[in-house]
mmCIF file of C-alpha atoms in Angstrom:
data_model
loop_
_atom_site.group_PDB
_atom_site.id
_atom_site.type_symbol
_atom_site.label_atom_id
_atom_site.label_comp_id
_atom_site.label_asym_id
_atom_site.label_seq_id
_atom_site.Cartn_x
_atom_site.Cartn_y
_atom_site.Cartn_z
ATOM 1 C CA UNK W 1 99.419 80.311 87.792
ATOM 2 C CA UNK W 2 97.376 83.309 88.881
ATOM 3 C CA UNK W 3 96.797 86.507 86.931
ATOM 4 C CA UNK W 4 96.590 89.699 88.980
ATOM 5 C CA UNK W 5 95.671 93.040 87.450
ATOM 6 C CA UNK W 6 95.658 96.652 88.463
ATOM 7 C CA UNK W 7 96.087 100.157 87.207
ATOM 8 C CA UNK W 8 95.643 103.835 87.744
ATOM 9 C CA UNK W 9 92.362 105.593 88.519
ATOM 10 C CA UNK W 10 91.677 106.972 85.022
ATOM 11 C CA UNK W 11 92.586 103.726 83.214
ATOM 12 C CA UNK W 12 95.554 105.078 81.261
ATOM 13 C CA UNK W 13 98.051 102.756 82.951
ATOM 14 C CA UNK W 14 97.450 99.037 83.554
ATOM 15 C CA UNK W 15 99.604 96.198 84.841
ATOM 16 C CA UNK W 16 99.306 92.404 84.736
ATOM 17 C CA UNK W 17 101.273 90.233 87.146
ATOM 18 C CA UNK W 18 101.317 86.507 86.407
ATOM 19 C CA UNK W 19 102.404 84.628 89.502
ATOM 20 C CA UNK W 20 102.444 81.230 91.146
ATOM 21 C CA UNK W 21 101.063 83.051 94.205
ATOM 22 C CA UNK W 22 97.392 83.714 94.903
ATOM 23 C CA UNK W 23 96.541 87.286 95.900
ATOM 24 C CA UNK W 24 96.470 86.374 99.594
ATOM 25 C CA UNK W 25 100.009 84.942 99.275
ATOM 26 C CA UNK W 26 101.622 87.937 97.592
ATOM 27 C CA UNK W 27 104.263 89.637 99.732
ATOM 28 C CA UNK W 28 103.167 93.076 100.908
ATOM 29 C CA UNK W 29 106.037 95.474 101.556
ATOM 30 C CA UNK W 30 105.672 98.962 102.997
ATOM 31 C CA UNK W 31 108.893 100.701 101.982
ATOM 32 C CA UNK W 32 109.802 103.376 104.505
ATOM 33 C CA UNK W 33 111.372 105.855 102.054
ATOM 34 C CA UNK W 34 109.730 109.259 101.915
ATOM 35 C CA UNK W 35 108.354 108.710 98.384
ATOM 36 C CA UNK W 36 106.581 105.458 99.262
ATOM 37 C CA UNK W 37 105.342 106.795 102.587
ATOM 38 C CA UNK W 38 103.921 109.936 100.945
ATOM 39 C CA UNK W 39 102.280 107.753 98.266
ATOM 40 C CA UNK W 40 101.011 105.206 100.801
ATOM 41 C CA UNK W 41 102.569 102.595 98.517
ATOM 42 C CA UNK W 42 102.540 98.870 99.215
ATOM 43 C CA UNK W 43 104.948 97.029 96.936
ATOM 44 C CA UNK W 44 104.750 93.452 95.730
ATOM 45 C CA UNK W 45 106.579 91.252 93.266
ATOM 46 C CA UNK W 46 107.248 87.609 92.427
ATOM 47 C CA UNK W 47 110.672 86.807 90.954
ATOM 48 C CA UNK W 48 109.221 83.588 89.481
ATOM 49 C CA UNK W 49 106.386 85.476 87.753
ATOM 50 C CA UNK W 50 106.076 87.899 84.863
ATOM 51 C CA UNK W 51 104.964 91.522 84.816
ATOM 52 C CA UNK W 52 103.617 93.658 81.986
ATOM 53 C CA UNK W 53 102.736 97.332 82.056
ATOM 54 C CA UNK W 54 100.444 98.833 79.417
ATOM 55 C CA UNK W 55 99.943 102.541 78.778
ATOM 56 C CA UNK W 56 97.158 103.868 76.566
ATOM 57 C CA UNK W 57 98.658 107.382 76.225
ATOM 58 C CA UNK W 58 102.469 107.345 76.618
ATOM 59 C CA UNK W 59 102.475 111.166 76.856
ATOM 60 C CA UNK W 60 100.648 110.762 80.197
ATOM 61 C CA UNK W 61 103.278 108.389 81.629
ATOM 62 C CA UNK W 62 105.532 110.052 84.191
ATOM 63 C CA UNK W 63 108.833 108.427 85.140
ATOM 64 C CA UNK W 64 110.271 109.633 88.416
ATOM 65 C CA UNK W 65 113.799 108.860 89.633
ATOM 66 C CA UNK W 66 115.169 109.802 93.039
ATOM 67 C CA UNK W 67 117.748 108.774 95.656
ATOM 68 C CA UNK W 68 120.051 106.190 93.996
ATOM 69 C CA UNK W 69 118.338 106.803 90.618
ATOM 70 C CA UNK W 70 118.293 103.063 89.898
ATOM 71 C CA UNK W 71 114.612 102.684 88.922
ATOM 72 C CA UNK W 72 111.811 104.531 87.160
ATOM 73 C CA UNK W 73 108.756 105.001 89.362
ATOM 74 C CA UNK W 74 105.730 105.026 87.055
ATOM 75 C CA UNK W 75 102.958 107.553 87.675
ATOM 76 C CA UNK W 76 99.962 108.600 85.615
ATOM 77 C CA UNK W 77 99.976 112.281 84.674
ATOM 78 C CA UNK W 78 96.212 112.166 84.237
ATOM 79 C CA UNK W 79 95.142 110.977 87.688
ATOM 80 C CA UNK W 80 98.392 111.012 89.692
ATOM 81 C CA UNK W 81 98.400 107.342 90.718
ATOM 82 C CA UNK W 82 101.729 105.559 91.297
ATOM 83 C CA UNK W 83 101.318 102.058 89.802
ATOM 84 C CA UNK W 84 104.799 100.528 90.058
ATOM 85 C CA UNK W 85 108.488 100.791 89.301
ATOM 86 C CA UNK W 86 110.889 99.357 86.726
ATOM 87 C CA UNK W 87 114.656 98.866 86.843
ATOM 88 C CA UNK W 88 116.706 98.004 83.758
ATOM 89 C CA UNK W 89 120.029 96.244 84.032
ATOM 90 C CA UNK W 90 122.053 94.226 81.578
ATOM 91 C CA UNK W 91 119.302 94.296 78.971
ATOM 92 C CA UNK W 92 116.745 92.868 81.417
ATOM 93 C CA UNK W 93 113.989 94.678 83.253
ATOM 94 C CA UNK W 94 112.610 94.023 86.726
ATOM 95 C CA UNK W 95 109.511 95.515 88.279
ATOM 96 C CA UNK W 96 107.338 95.912 91.329
ATOM 97 C CA UNK W 97 103.672 96.890 91.542
ATOM 98 C CA UNK W 98 101.919 99.171 93.989
ATOM 99 C CA UNK W 99 99.225 96.975 95.524
ATOM 100 C CA UNK W 100 97.104 100.047 96.204
ATOM 101 C CA UNK W 101 96.473 99.994 92.439
ATOM 102 C CA UNK W 102 95.366 96.323 92.559
ATOM 103 C CA UNK W 103 91.910 95.714 91.059
ATOM 104 C CA UNK W 104 90.917 92.987 93.551
ATOM 105 C CA UNK W 105 92.065 94.857 96.659
ATOM 106 C CA UNK W 106 89.753 92.816 98.933
ATOM 107 C CA UNK W 107 91.698 89.641 98.004
ATOM 108 C CA UNK W 108 94.861 91.018 99.632
ATOM 109 C CA UNK W 109 94.869 89.792 103.214
ATOM 110 C CA UNK W 110 98.544 89.830 104.236
ATOM 111 C CA UNK W 111 99.700 92.524 106.621
ATOM 112 C CA UNK W 112 102.427 94.770 105.203
ATOM 113 C CA UNK W 113 106.016 94.292 106.319
ATOM 114 C CA UNK W 114 107.807 97.602 106.951
ATOM 115 C CA UNK W 115 110.985 97.633 104.853
ATOM 116 C CA UNK W 116 113.876 100.045 105.356
ATOM 117 C CA UNK W 117 116.342 100.069 102.455
ATOM 118 C CA UNK W 118 118.070 103.314 103.469
ATOM 119 C CA UNK W 119 121.418 101.636 104.221
ATOM 120 C CA UNK W 120 121.728 100.160 100.715
ATOM 121 C CA UNK W 121 124.087 101.697 98.201
ATOM 122 C CA UNK W 122 123.200 101.576 94.492
ATOM 123 C CA UNK W 123 124.951 98.221 93.950
ATOM 124 C CA UNK W 124 123.146 96.574 96.869
ATOM 125 C CA UNK W 125 119.828 98.055 95.779
ATOM 126 C CA UNK W 126 120.201 96.687 92.253
ATOM 127 C CA UNK W 127 121.154 93.243 93.582
ATOM 128 C CA UNK W 128 118.112 93.128 95.874
ATOM 129 C CA UNK W 129 115.805 94.161 93.062
ATOM 130 C CA UNK W 130 117.258 91.573 90.668
ATOM 131 C CA UNK W 131 116.607 88.904 93.311
ATOM 132 C CA UNK W 132 113.140 90.032 94.501
ATOM 133 C CA UNK W 133 111.440 91.979 91.727
ATOM 134 C CA UNK W 134 109.464 90.426 88.866
ATOM 135 C CA UNK W 135 110.867 90.143 85.326
ATOM 136 C CA UNK W 136 109.143 92.741 83.112
ATOM 137 C CA UNK W 137 108.195 91.957 79.516
ATOM 138 C CA UNK W 138 106.925 94.339 76.867
ATOM 139 C CA UNK W 139 107.337 98.094 76.779
ATOM 140 C CA UNK W 140 105.287 100.248 79.115
ATOM 141 C CA UNK W 141 105.378 103.053 76.578
ATOM 142 C CA UNK W 142 107.499 106.128 76.316
ATOM 143 C CA UNK W 143 110.541 103.826 76.740
#
């Protein structure tokens, strides 16, 4: 197993992804929605791994919901960095990280795949996330 870490610029928000995949093997997805394009986000997850978010100051955690309103996109109010997203369903949580917040950015060698999810309805979006996102453990604060 590999441990990958990242976080926001000011250090308030951190994430740890434990995965069977080395950094160079992580999928790199460039969602084409306007939020992700404006953020320059590159998403990654491993459904066989585990993900934990940690927040030093929960008052500086921003949760943003848009479109189908099926996930919380996590941003730091202190420095403005988008670190990842979390969806809760049936008492379980699933997450994705923004690889642009990855600590070892040079280890990421895969080219991003452009992903267009605009045709999904809320049910399809939740099903895709359950299948592809990483199980989230712990509480990222401000729950």
